[in-house]
Amino acid sequence: MSDSAISTTEHAPEHPPGLQHHFAEMEQQADSAKIGMWAFLVTEVLLFGGLFVGYGIMHARFTEAFASAHHHLDRVMGTLNTVILLTSSWTMVMAVSSARAGKQKNLVRYLTVTLLLAGAFLVVKYLEYSHKFHEGLLPGRFYTYAGPHLPEEFLFFSFYFMMTGLHGLHVLAGMIVISWLLRRAIRGDFSPSYYNPVDMGGLYWHLVDIIWIYLFPLIYLIS
Amino acid sequence: MNWLKSILLPAQGTAYAAEHDTFFMFIVALTAFFFLLITALVVFFVWRYRRRGDSPAESQVTHNTRLEIVWSVIPLILVMIIFAWGFHDYMNAYTAPGDALEIQVTAKQWIWQFEYPDGMRTVNEIHVPIGRPVRLVMSSEDVIHSFFVPSFRIKKDVVPGMYTDLWFLPEAEGEHTLFCAEYCGRGHSDMLGKIYVDSEEKFREWQELGDERTRTMPLAELGALLYESRGCSTCHSLDGSRRDGPSFKGVFGHEVKLSDGTTVLADENYIRESILEPQAKIVSSFEGIMPTFQGLLREREVKALIEFVKEQQ
Amino acid sequence: MADVASTSHPMAAGEPAATNYLKAERGFKSWIFTLDHKRIGVMYLWSVLLMFLLGGIFAMLVRLELLTPGKTIMEADTYNRMFTLHGAVMIFLFIIPAIPASLGNFVLPLMLGAKDVAFPRLNLASYWIYVIGAVFGVVAMVTGGVDTGWTFYTPYSTTSSTSVTTMTFAAFVLGFSSIFTGVNFIATIHRLRAPGMTWFKTPLFVWGIYATAIIQVLATPILGITLVLLMMERVFSVGIFDPRLGGDPVLFQHFFWFYSHPAVYIMILPGMAIISEIIPTFSRKNIFGYRAIAYSSVAIAFISFLVWGHHMFVSGQSELASAVFSFLTFLVAIPSGVKVFNWLATMYKGSIDLKAPMLYAIMFLMLFAIGGLTGLFLGALATDIHLHDTYFVVAHFHFVMVGGTVIAFIGGLHYWWPKMFGRMYSEKWARIAAVLIFIGFNVTFLPQFVLGTRGMPRRYYNYLDQFQPLHAFSTVGSWILGLGLFIVLGYLLASLRKRYDAPPNPWGGTTLEWTTSSPPIAHNFEHVPVVTREPYDHSPAPAPAPAGD
């Protein structure tokens, strides 16, 4: 029955801080987290992928209505938000590299800026939404826009709100993650040998940015 | 194999059905062979290599490349044959010839409505002449239904917002059952219809006068027949129980309360109007969901239904 | 390995282990907050069994109603809820988590020689998300039920007045539970294999779970977004699936099956994986064609993403699309067939012991053969036109899901029960139950093939008189099947009242879970195992006598 021999590598007598009991070494733990994170990011991409496909099909079916509806969007605001998110991606990269280099103060600084930029993104989004609400440019049966429009324009707004709304939820989730990282960073949990959570948080934040990079031209710049 | 075919499959109503059945029985034979092979090997191995005492296995062979290739490639070839044959028959099943008699089909919870090219309309039954291809152009008014005639071996979904089509070349005179095969709610299992395949001569007669049988039937009896075949029974009970429409029990000759608060006496004119213009007067506490039967019923049939309602006291 | 067991753990029969995981900690909280994969597996096990019971009650009611045409015990509205809830509970709450989350959770780290899964907290979260999903499911049941069928086809599901929104939300939540399990297992298999355990030295159960996890991760988000769209459609009338607003109801079917067809493989791959464990052990023989079986699992996982359209041959999709989907569907038949032949070849010249787990493996071979072969009728375009949405599909699906997955699940439960709970069950009762289940299952579902070929559509409350004899057979069969399953539950529960009497390796298995005590200690192994041999090496050299007794 046997396919293994007794090993002398027992539990390491002492675990380095941050290493969970079921891992043998830090590298194994970090690798596992990375694989898990990537698998999770794939599910996120597919989650949005479903919406993108639905949007693509409806766009192909009602090209004119979609083109006409998208003029209601504010390109300046959209561009501003793109710039905000791109900048936040850069600050996140800097946060991760600060953590790796053990630059405690810089880590806190960059995480704070990232958090503020994420907040700014949501503020801009809020301004855009409230404008749409005001004009009655709402999804589905709540679409009450009074001006001239093609009958299927409400479909565009159905997608607009679902896609940007889902993305907005992800930004919000990202802010919670960054706040948590910030708290731990201030407490001094991270070191050059243990900064995996910052790394993972960074990966997640880049995904949120990348999805926006696809959303922006698809929704704001279709004509 | 004919005995097996007659157990497994309903009677054939079209030439396509025969074509389908040949293919079907080919897969039956093939799968039966593989099932018996697997079962025989399992039973034989379990008996022949049963553990005696504490004996180890006779062999520890772990692979045999040639064998593995054989049992991958042979099934692959067989399934490719099935694929190609299935595709060939599928195209026959779904490609209608150009000279077909075109009937419009509208499905709706839970009835089938048909309209002939000359404007004649029927519900839950059609008559078609033997030997002439029929093409059905189908759409739904509410949810998805599916047009399924087992004896023709054909089926296609009937979808709201788009047209789907289906065709058949009837070759067996008589009556064939139509089922709704896509779940569509409470009345799904009662959403049946009949396809009558008539001789050319009988078909023409039917077009003009309706059924031979119904032409001579007493009115009330004809009404009872229509109550079932035209789908009245889906919504109107005879025993006073509540369905989507008011029960027929005790309606005739009594006051009926309407949704606008007024009342009306249920006489012949009221019943007639309710059949032909159902939205005109809605009975209190019900929704106006009944379709009109204007053009769907011959004059005598309307009278028959009125007689039938009269009898339900 | 025998050394490890005998020196550190004298597991003589009846002698309780002081530190086994069941006793390592006490109290309610030590269970609900546990991070131990074994305890989470056990909690999942009882939860899915409870759901199996619930789904089973719905099934018995459905069968009873169908004993006669028209009303037997309930009205059409009730019947429609019953079959919908039977499907929804069995699919989302029982069969998807059944093998991976309960048996997989328990066995996978043991097989890998690991102390736990990669993310124990995520594992616990997955369980509680499952419970939350189940609670929403139950809320949907008691607040009006659901009458759409478990497939939630639009536009019926967007117009139904029943609790569709709550039920789809439940399924959405359950999807996350499934995703988290998948993510966890992928990372575990990649990074927590014992020293020396290369990919081709991992047991085939691990390969099966790995392939399953890939599908869980890649397909479930699509279901998630589909259900979100369905909820949005109901709440906001967003118009995507509503033909009156310009939407396309058939698009829902594409979305739904893009998940739900691969999901069928989420259900069957772990079942196949269990069979790949049981057959070598009870034949005392190395598995035949290890690599072929391993690769076939991965091949099935990938092709499964390309065949969803075979659910839609009669939906009005283009003939070309149908042809492509039919072709790919036939390709997926090959790896499944290859597995069956490999299992048979493993039994050839083995030393076969028909203990309870092997009985179920034998049953699996026959029933899955029928399930798989009848799939050929449905993959072929012409015959599918006739058989689509008839009882033939119902029978085919149940042969694969019950005859395949559930039988494998019960077999796996019998195989690992001594490991999980440290007790042996009554072999005599196990045989009686197995025979009843086999007979009951076939009497229930074989007649349904004929009902289908003769043209009886599925989801019918009422039916033509000509179909009654076969329906009566089927209903009587469901009683026999139900009785058999209750007997299984009875003797398994009875075994828990005994003292620990299971040796570490009661069957002579060769994989790592058999090298630790039964039940295992909290951290699984006294020493980290180092793997040098093939997973199913039954060669007589190191005497395969069960250690410890």
GROMACS .gro file of N, CA and C in nm, chain B residues 6-10 16 20 24 28 31 35 42 45-46 49-51 54-60 62-64 68 71-72 75-76 79-80 82-83 86-87 89-91 94 109 142-144 148 150 153 155-157 160 179-186 188-190 192, chain C residues 77 80 83 147-148 153-156 243 253 282 284-286 288-289 292 313-315 319 322-323 326-327 330 334 338 341-342 344 347-354 362 365-366 370 373 377 380-383 385-389 453-455 457-462 464 538:
model
  393
  229SER      N    1  -4.195  -0.100  -3.312
  229SER     CA    2  -4.336  -0.071  -3.282
  229SER      C    3  -4.358  -0.053  -3.131
  230ILE      N    4  -4.269  -0.108  -3.049
  230ILE     CA    5  -4.281  -0.083  -2.905
  230ILE      C    6  -4.229   0.057  -2.873
  231LEU      N    7  -4.115   0.091  -2.933
  231LEU     CA    8  -4.048   0.215  -2.894
  231LEU      C    9  -4.109   0.340  -2.954
  232LEU      N   10  -4.157   0.330  -3.078
  232LEU     CA   11  -4.194   0.453  -3.148
  232LEU      C   12  -4.341   0.451  -3.186
  233PRO      N   13  -4.403   0.569  -3.190
  233PRO     CA   14  -4.542   0.576  -3.236
  233PRO      C   15  -4.551   0.550  -3.386
  239TYR      N   16  -4.077   1.117  -4.378
  239TYR     CA   17  -3.962   1.155  -4.296
  239TYR      C   18  -3.956   1.069  -4.170
  243HIS      N   19  -3.640   0.881  -4.033
  243HIS     CA   20  -3.592   0.902  -3.897
  243HIS      C   21  -3.580   0.769  -3.822
  247PHE      N   22  -3.286   0.600  -3.618
  247PHE     CA   23  -3.308   0.575  -3.476
  247PHE      C   24  -3.273   0.431  -3.440
  251VAL      N   25  -3.007   0.252  -3.189
  251VAL     CA   26  -3.051   0.153  -3.090
  251VAL      C   27  -2.961   0.030  -3.098
  254THR      N   28  -2.597   0.115  -2.973
  254THR     CA   29  -2.585   0.134  -2.828
  254THR      C   30  -2.616   0.005  -2.754
  258PHE      N   31  -2.371  -0.154  -2.484
  258PHE     CA   32  -2.419  -0.177  -2.348
  258PHE      C   33  -2.402  -0.323  -2.310
  265VAL      N   34  -1.826  -0.667  -1.744
  265VAL     CA   35  -1.832  -0.643  -1.600
  265VAL      C   36  -1.869  -0.772  -1.527
  268PHE      N   37  -1.587  -1.038  -1.558
  268PHE     CA   38  -1.468  -1.006  -1.477
  268PHE      C   39  -1.496  -1.025  -1.328
  269VAL      N   40  -1.613  -0.979  -1.285
  269VAL     CA   41  -1.645  -0.989  -1.142
  269VAL      C   42  -1.647  -1.136  -1.101
  272TYR      N   43  -1.260  -1.306  -1.193
  272TYR     CA   44  -1.146  -1.256  -1.115
  272TYR      C   45  -1.187  -1.223  -0.972
  273ARG      N   46  -1.292  -1.292  -0.922
  273ARG     CA   47  -1.334  -1.264  -0.784
  273ARG      C   48  -1.219  -1.300  -0.690
  274ARG      N   49  -1.213  -1.228  -0.579
  274ARG     CA   50  -1.101  -1.250  -0.486
  274ARG      C   51  -1.121  -1.382  -0.412
  277ASP      N   52  -0.692  -1.424   0.007
  277ASP     CA   53  -0.628  -1.293   0.011
  277ASP      C   54  -0.538  -1.275  -0.111
  278SER      N   55  -0.586  -1.327  -0.223
  278SER     CA   56  -0.498  -1.332  -0.340
  278SER      C   57  -0.472  -1.193  -0.399
  279PRO      N   58  -0.351  -1.168  -0.447
  279PRO     CA   59  -0.324  -1.045  -0.521
  279PRO      C   60  -0.377  -1.057  -0.663
  280ALA      N   61  -0.371  -0.948  -0.737
  280ALA     CA   62  -0.414  -0.950  -0.876
  280ALA      C   63  -0.319  -1.038  -0.958
  281GLU      N   64  -0.375  -1.094  -1.069
  281GLU     CA   65  -0.292  -1.180  -1.153
  281GLU      C   66  -0.190  -1.101  -1.232
  282SER      N   67  -0.223  -0.976  -1.259
  282SER     CA   68  -0.134  -0.897  -1.344
  282SER      C   69  -0.138  -0.752  -1.297
  283GLN      N   70  -0.034  -0.679  -1.324
  283GLN     CA   71  -0.035  -0.537  -1.288
  283GLN      C   72  -0.014  -0.450  -1.412
  285THR      N   73  -0.033  -0.181  -1.682
  285THR     CA   74  -0.081  -0.043  -1.662
  285THR      C   75  -0.124   0.025  -1.791
  286HIS      N   76  -0.079  -0.024  -1.902
  286HIS     CA   77  -0.133   0.032  -2.026
  286HIS      C   78  -0.098  -0.055  -2.145
  287ASN      N   79  -0.165  -0.024  -2.255
  287ASN     CA   80  -0.143  -0.099  -2.377
  287ASN      C   81  -0.182  -0.004  -2.489
  291GLU      N   82  -0.551   0.099  -2.647
  291GLU     CA   83  -0.611   0.228  -2.615
  291GLU      C   84  -0.645   0.307  -2.740
  294TRP      N   85  -0.966   0.148  -2.888
  294TRP     CA   86  -1.093   0.183  -2.826
  294TRP      C   87  -1.119   0.333  -2.821
  295SER      N   88  -1.028   0.412  -2.871
  295SER     CA   89  -1.060   0.554  -2.891
  295SER      C   90  -1.106   0.579  -3.034
  298PRO      N   91  -1.477   0.405  -3.155
  298PRO     CA   92  -1.593   0.487  -3.117
  298PRO      C   93  -1.597   0.621  -3.189
  299LEU      N   94  -1.479   0.679  -3.212
  299LEU     CA   95  -1.477   0.808  -3.282
  299LEU      C   96  -1.538   0.795  -3.421
  302VAL      N   97  -1.920   0.748  -3.387
  302VAL     CA   98  -1.998   0.869  -3.356
  302VAL      C   99  -1.996   0.968  -3.472
  303MET      N  100  -1.888   0.966  -3.550
  303MET     CA  101  -1.887   1.056  -3.666
  303MET      C  102  -1.991   1.013  -3.769
  305ILE      N  103  -2.272   0.865  -3.687
  305ILE     CA  104  -2.400   0.911  -3.630
  305ILE      C  105  -2.418   1.061  -3.653
  306PHE      N  106  -2.310   1.136  -3.633
  306PHE     CA  107  -2.320   1.280  -3.653
  306PHE      C  108  -2.364   1.313  -3.795
  309GLY      N  109  -2.716   1.200  -3.874
  309GLY     CA  110  -2.810   1.285  -3.802
  309GLY      C  111  -2.823   1.422  -3.867
  310PHE      N  112  -2.714   1.475  -3.913
  310PHE     CA  113  -2.716   1.607  -3.977
  310PHE      C  114  -2.794   1.601  -4.109
  312ASP      N  115  -3.034   1.391  -4.195
  312ASP     CA  116  -3.178   1.381  -4.172
  312ASP      C  117  -3.236   1.510  -4.114
  313TYR      N  118  -3.155   1.577  -4.034
  313TYR     CA  119  -3.198   1.704  -3.973
  313TYR      C  120  -3.227   1.806  -4.081
  314MET      N  121  -3.140   1.813  -4.182
  314MET     CA  122  -3.164   1.908  -4.291
  314MET      C  123  -3.293   1.873  -4.363
  317TYR      N  124  -3.588   1.985  -4.153
  317TYR     CA  125  -3.610   2.129  -4.134
  317TYR      C  126  -3.611   2.211  -4.262
  332GLN      N  127  -5.080   3.091  -2.427
  332GLN     CA  128  -5.116   3.009  -2.312
  332GLN      C  129  -5.267   2.986  -2.314
  365ASP      N  130  -4.704   3.494  -2.607
  365ASP     CA  131  -4.660   3.517  -2.469
  365ASP      C  132  -4.525   3.450  -2.442
  366VAL      N  133  -4.527   3.327  -2.391
  366VAL     CA  134  -4.401   3.261  -2.356
  366VAL      C  135  -4.362   3.163  -2.467
  367ILE      N  136  -4.252   3.093  -2.447
  367ILE     CA  137  -4.208   2.998  -2.548
  367ILE      C  138  -4.291   2.870  -2.539
  371PHE      N  139  -4.493   1.999  -3.133
  371PHE     CA  140  -4.438   1.863  -3.135
  371PHE      C  141  -4.545   1.765  -3.182
  373PRO      N  142  -4.547   1.376  -3.244
  373PRO     CA  143  -4.464   1.254  -3.237
  373PRO      C  144  -4.476   1.166  -3.361
  376ARG      N  145  -4.250   1.292  -3.605
  376ARG     CA  146  -4.112   1.305  -3.557
  376ARG      C  147  -4.057   1.448  -3.574
  378LYS      N  148  -4.051   1.867  -3.438
  378LYS     CA  149  -4.069   1.955  -3.323
  378LYS      C  150  -3.993   2.084  -3.351
  379LYS      N  151  -4.053   2.196  -3.312
  379LYS     CA  152  -3.974   2.319  -3.310
  379LYS      C  153  -4.035   2.417  -3.211
  380ASP      N  154  -3.948   2.494  -3.148
  380ASP     CA  155  -3.996   2.591  -3.051
  380ASP      C  156  -4.075   2.702  -3.120
  383PRO      N  157  -4.185   3.393  -2.884
  383PRO     CA  158  -4.240   3.529  -2.901
  383PRO      C  159  -4.134   3.620  -2.965
  402PHE      N  160  -4.854   1.809  -2.944
  402PHE     CA  161  -4.826   1.842  -2.805
  402PHE      C  162  -4.750   1.973  -2.796
  403CYS      N  163  -4.766   2.043  -2.683
  403CYS     CA  164  -4.673   2.152  -2.654
  403CYS      C  165  -4.559   2.090  -2.576
  404ALA      N  166  -4.436   2.108  -2.625
  404ALA     CA  167  -4.323   2.039  -2.563
  404ALA      C  168  -4.236   2.133  -2.480
  405GLU      N  169  -4.263   2.264  -2.483
  405GLU     CA  170  -4.182   2.353  -2.400
  405GLU      C  171  -4.270   2.402  -2.286
  406TYR      N  172  -4.223   2.378  -2.165
  406TYR     CA  173  -4.303   2.411  -2.047
  406TYR      C  174  -4.351   2.555  -2.051
  407CYS      N  175  -4.482   2.575  -2.034
  407CYS     CA  176  -4.537   2.709  -2.051
  407CYS      C  177  -4.637   2.745  -1.943
  408GLY      N  178  -4.637   2.672  -1.830
  408GLY     CA  179  -4.724   2.713  -1.721
  408GLY      C  180  -4.834   2.614  -1.691
  409ARG      N  181  -4.935   2.662  -1.622
  409ARG     CA  182  -5.036   2.573  -1.564
  409ARG      C  183  -5.100   2.479  -1.665
  411HIS      N  184  -4.990   2.378  -1.950
  411HIS     CA  185  -4.893   2.319  -2.044
  411HIS      C  186  -4.936   2.180  -2.091
  412SER      N  187  -4.972   2.094  -1.996
  412SER     CA  188  -5.000   1.954  -2.033
  412SER      C  189  -5.136   1.938  -2.100
  413ASP      N  190  -5.217   2.044  -2.100
  413ASP     CA  191  -5.345   2.035  -2.171
  413ASP      C  192  -5.341   2.111  -2.303
  415LEU      N  193  -5.289   2.061  -2.604
  415LEU     CA  194  -5.280   1.961  -2.709
  415LEU      C  195  -5.362   2.005  -2.830
  613ASP      N  196  -5.085   2.369  -1.051
  613ASP     CA  197  -4.996   2.473  -0.998
  613ASP      C  198  -4.899   2.417  -0.895
  616ASN      N  199  -4.638   2.193  -1.070
  616ASN     CA  200  -4.533   2.270  -1.137
  616ASN      C  201  -4.429   2.320  -1.038
  619PHE      N  202  -4.199   2.000  -0.929
  619PHE     CA  203  -4.089   1.955  -1.015
  619PHE      C  204  -3.981   2.062  -1.027
  683ASP      N  205  -4.233   2.818  -1.012
  683ASP     CA  206  -4.300   2.725  -1.104
  683ASP      C  207  -4.242   2.731  -1.245
  684THR      N  208  -4.114   2.769  -1.258
  684THR     CA  209  -4.060   2.792  -1.392
  684THR      C  210  -3.982   2.674  -1.447
  689TYR      N  211  -3.639   2.943  -1.789
  689TYR     CA  212  -3.646   2.999  -1.925
  689TYR      C  213  -3.729   3.128  -1.928
  690THR      N  214  -3.674   3.228  -1.996
  690THR     CA  215  -3.752   3.349  -2.024
  690THR      C  216  -3.833   3.321  -2.150
  691PRO      N  217  -3.943   3.392  -2.173
  691PRO     CA  218  -4.001   3.495  -2.088
  691PRO      C  219  -4.094   3.441  -1.980
  692TYR      N  220  -4.108   3.308  -1.972
  692TYR     CA  221  -4.198   3.258  -1.867
  692TYR      C  222  -4.149   3.303  -1.730
  779PRO      N  223  -3.903   3.996  -2.541
  779PRO     CA  224  -3.927   4.025  -2.684
  779PRO      C  225  -4.014   4.148  -2.705
  789GLN      N  226  -3.127   3.146  -2.314
  789GLN     CA  227  -3.092   3.004  -2.320
  789GLN      C  228  -2.943   2.986  -2.351
  818PHE      N  229  -1.037  -0.211  -0.505
  818PHE     CA  230  -1.109  -0.338  -0.486
  818PHE      C  231  -1.075  -0.442  -0.592
  820ARG      N  232  -0.738  -0.465  -0.647
  820ARG     CA  233  -0.597  -0.477  -0.608
  820ARG      C  234  -0.506  -0.465  -0.730
  821LYS      N  235  -0.534  -0.365  -0.808
  821LYS     CA  236  -0.462  -0.358  -0.933
  821LYS      C  237  -0.434  -0.212  -0.967
  822ASN      N  238  -0.319  -0.191  -1.028
  822ASN     CA  239  -0.288  -0.057  -1.075
  822ASN      C  240  -0.391  -0.015  -1.178
  824PHE      N  241  -0.559   0.106  -1.503
  824PHE     CA  242  -0.517   0.091  -1.643
  824PHE      C  243  -0.531   0.226  -1.712
  825GLY      N  244  -0.425   0.268  -1.780
  825GLY     CA  245  -0.432   0.392  -1.857
  825GLY      C  246  -0.447   0.516  -1.771
  828ALA      N  247  -0.441   0.839  -1.967
  828ALA     CA  248  -0.560   0.856  -2.050
  828ALA      C  249  -0.677   0.906  -1.965
  849PHE      N  250  -3.123   2.258  -3.020
  849PHE     CA  251  -3.140   2.215  -3.160
  849PHE      C  252  -3.277   2.249  -3.216
  850VAL      N  253  -3.379   2.258  -3.131
  850VAL     CA  254  -3.513   2.287  -3.184
  850VAL      C  255  -3.557   2.429  -3.149
  851SER      N  256  -3.462   2.513  -3.105
  851SER     CA  257  -3.500   2.646  -3.059
  851SER      C  258  -3.508   2.746  -3.173
  855GLU      N  259  -2.904   2.619  -3.863
  855GLU     CA  260  -2.868   2.479  -3.886
  855GLU      C  261  -2.717   2.460  -3.874
  858SER      N  262  -2.622   2.441  -3.516
  858SER     CA  263  -2.661   2.311  -3.462
  858SER      C  264  -2.561   2.203  -3.504
  859ALA      N  265  -2.520   2.209  -3.631
  859ALA     CA  266  -2.427   2.107  -3.680
  859ALA      C  267  -2.296   2.112  -3.603
  862SER      N  268  -2.347   1.979  -3.253
  862SER     CA  269  -2.366   1.834  -3.254
  862SER      C  270  -2.230   1.764  -3.271
  863PHE      N  271  -2.150   1.816  -3.363
  863PHE     CA  272  -2.018   1.757  -3.388
  863PHE      C  273  -1.934   1.759  -3.260
  866PHE      N  274  -2.037   1.509  -2.998
  866PHE     CA  275  -1.990   1.372  -3.019
  866PHE      C  276  -1.843   1.358  -2.979
  870ILE      N  277  -1.610   1.075  -2.657
  870ILE     CA  278  -1.493   0.986  -2.665
  870ILE      C  279  -1.419   0.976  -2.531
  874VAL      N  280  -1.359   0.639  -2.320
  874VAL     CA  281  -1.224   0.593  -2.287
  874VAL      C  282  -1.214   0.559  -2.139
  877PHE      N  283  -1.374   0.217  -2.070
  877PHE     CA  284  -1.290   0.105  -2.114
  877PHE      C  285  -1.170   0.087  -2.020
  878ASN      N  286  -1.114   0.198  -1.973
  878ASN     CA  287  -1.000   0.188  -1.882
  878ASN      C  288  -1.039   0.123  -1.749
  880LEU      N  289  -1.280  -0.091  -1.710
  880LEU     CA  290  -1.298  -0.234  -1.737
  880LEU      C  291  -1.163  -0.305  -1.741
  883MET      N  292  -1.018  -0.387  -1.415
  883MET     CA  293  -1.074  -0.505  -1.347
  883MET      C  294  -1.018  -0.635  -1.404
  884TYR      N  295  -0.979  -0.630  -1.532
  884TYR     CA  296  -0.928  -0.749  -1.599
  884TYR      C  297  -0.807  -0.804  -1.524
  885LYS      N  298  -0.814  -0.931  -1.490
  885LYS     CA  299  -0.707  -0.999  -1.417
  885LYS      C  300  -0.678  -0.936  -1.281
  886GLY      N  301  -0.780  -0.872  -1.225
  886GLY     CA  302  -0.763  -0.818  -1.090
  886GLY      C  303  -0.799  -0.923  -0.986
  887SER      N  304  -0.806  -0.876  -0.861
  887SER     CA  305  -0.852  -0.963  -0.754
  887SER      C  306  -0.971  -0.890  -0.694
  888ILE      N  307  -1.089  -0.920  -0.746
  888ILE     CA  308  -1.204  -0.832  -0.726
  888ILE      C  309  -1.283  -0.871  -0.602
  889ASP      N  310  -1.300  -0.776  -0.515
  889ASP     CA  311  -1.374  -0.796  -0.392
  889ASP      C  312  -1.500  -0.709  -0.398
  890LEU      N  313  -1.617  -0.772  -0.395
  890LEU     CA  314  -1.741  -0.696  -0.412
  890LEU      C  315  -1.791  -0.638  -0.281
  898ILE      N  316  -1.963  -0.093  -0.972
  898ILE     CA  317  -2.016  -0.181  -1.077
  898ILE      C  318  -2.148  -0.125  -1.129
  901LEU      N  319  -2.086   0.160  -1.355
  901LEU     CA  320  -2.044   0.123  -1.491
  901LEU      C  321  -2.164   0.093  -1.579
  902MET      N  322  -2.260   0.018  -1.526
  902MET     CA  323  -2.375  -0.019  -1.610
  902MET      C  324  -2.469   0.099  -1.631
  906ILE      N  325  -2.556   0.324  -1.978
  906ILE     CA  326  -2.687   0.355  -2.038
  906ILE      C  327  -2.704   0.507  -2.052
  909LEU      N  328  -2.470   0.624  -2.339
  909LEU     CA  329  -2.508   0.577  -2.473
  909LEU      C  330  -2.638   0.642  -2.519
  913PHE      N  331  -2.837   0.953  -2.880
  913PHE     CA  332  -2.965   0.985  -2.946
  913PHE      C  333  -2.992   1.135  -2.940
  916ALA      N  334  -2.731   1.343  -3.161
  916ALA     CA  335  -2.760   1.335  -3.306
  916ALA      C  336  -2.875   1.429  -3.338
  917LEU      N  337  -2.858   1.508  -3.444
  917LEU     CA  338  -2.955   1.615  -3.471
  917LEU      C  339  -3.095   1.562  -3.498
  918ALA      N  340  -3.106   1.464  -3.589
  918ALA     CA  341  -3.240   1.422  -3.632
  918ALA      C  342  -3.317   1.359  -3.517
  919THR      N  343  -3.252   1.269  -3.442
  919THR     CA  344  -3.325   1.204  -3.333
  919THR      C  345  -3.355   1.302  -3.220
  921ILE      N  346  -3.455   1.602  -3.255
  921ILE     CA  347  -3.579   1.675  -3.285
  921ILE      C  348  -3.696   1.602  -3.222
  922HIS      N  349  -3.697   1.471  -3.241
  922HIS     CA  350  -3.809   1.393  -3.188
  922HIS      C  351  -3.804   1.384  -3.035
  923LEU      N  352  -3.684   1.367  -2.979
  923LEU     CA  353  -3.674   1.335  -2.837
  923LEU      C  354  -3.661   1.456  -2.746
  924HIS      N  355  -3.627   1.570  -2.802
  924HIS     CA  356  -3.605   1.690  -2.723
  924HIS      C  357  -3.726   1.719  -2.635
  925ASP      N  358  -3.701   1.752  -2.507
  925ASP     CA  359  -3.808   1.789  -2.414
  925ASP      C  360  -3.912   1.678  -2.395
  989THR      N  361  -3.964   0.808  -2.616
  989THR     CA  362  -3.962   0.775  -2.758
  989THR      C  363  -4.103   0.768  -2.814
  990ARG      N  364  -4.201   0.735  -2.729
  990ARG     CA  365  -4.340   0.731  -2.776
  990ARG      C  366  -4.403   0.869  -2.777
  991GLY      N  367  -4.331   0.971  -2.731
  991GLY     CA  368  -4.379   1.108  -2.751
  991GLY      C  369  -4.437   1.177  -2.629
  993PRO      N  370  -4.419   1.436  -2.363
  993PRO     CA  371  -4.333   1.550  -2.328
  993PRO      C  372  -4.310   1.558  -2.177
  994ARG      N  373  -4.202   1.623  -2.140
  994ARG     CA  374  -4.170   1.636  -1.999
  994ARG      C  375  -4.248   1.752  -1.936
  995ARG      N  376  -4.244   1.758  -1.805
  995ARG     CA  377  -4.310   1.863  -1.729
  995ARG      C  378  -4.460   1.867  -1.755
  996TYR      N  379  -4.519   1.746  -1.777
  996TYR     CA  380  -4.662   1.735  -1.800
  996TYR      C  381  -4.731   1.692  -1.672
  997TYR      N  382  -4.830   1.769  -1.635
  997TYR     CA  383  -4.910   1.736  -1.517
  997TYR      C  384  -5.012   1.630  -1.554
  998ASN      N  385  -5.072   1.648  -1.668
  998ASN     CA  386  -5.174   1.558  -1.719
  998ASN      C  387  -5.115   1.484  -1.838
 1000LEU      N  388  -5.194   1.157  -2.167
 1000LEU     CA  389  -5.288   1.069  -2.236
 1000LEU      C  390  -5.290   0.932  -2.166
 1074HIS      N  391  -0.008  -0.146  -0.676
 1074HIS     CA  392  -0.053  -0.260  -0.597
 1074HIS      C  393   0.042  -0.378  -0.609
   0.00000   0.00000   0.00000
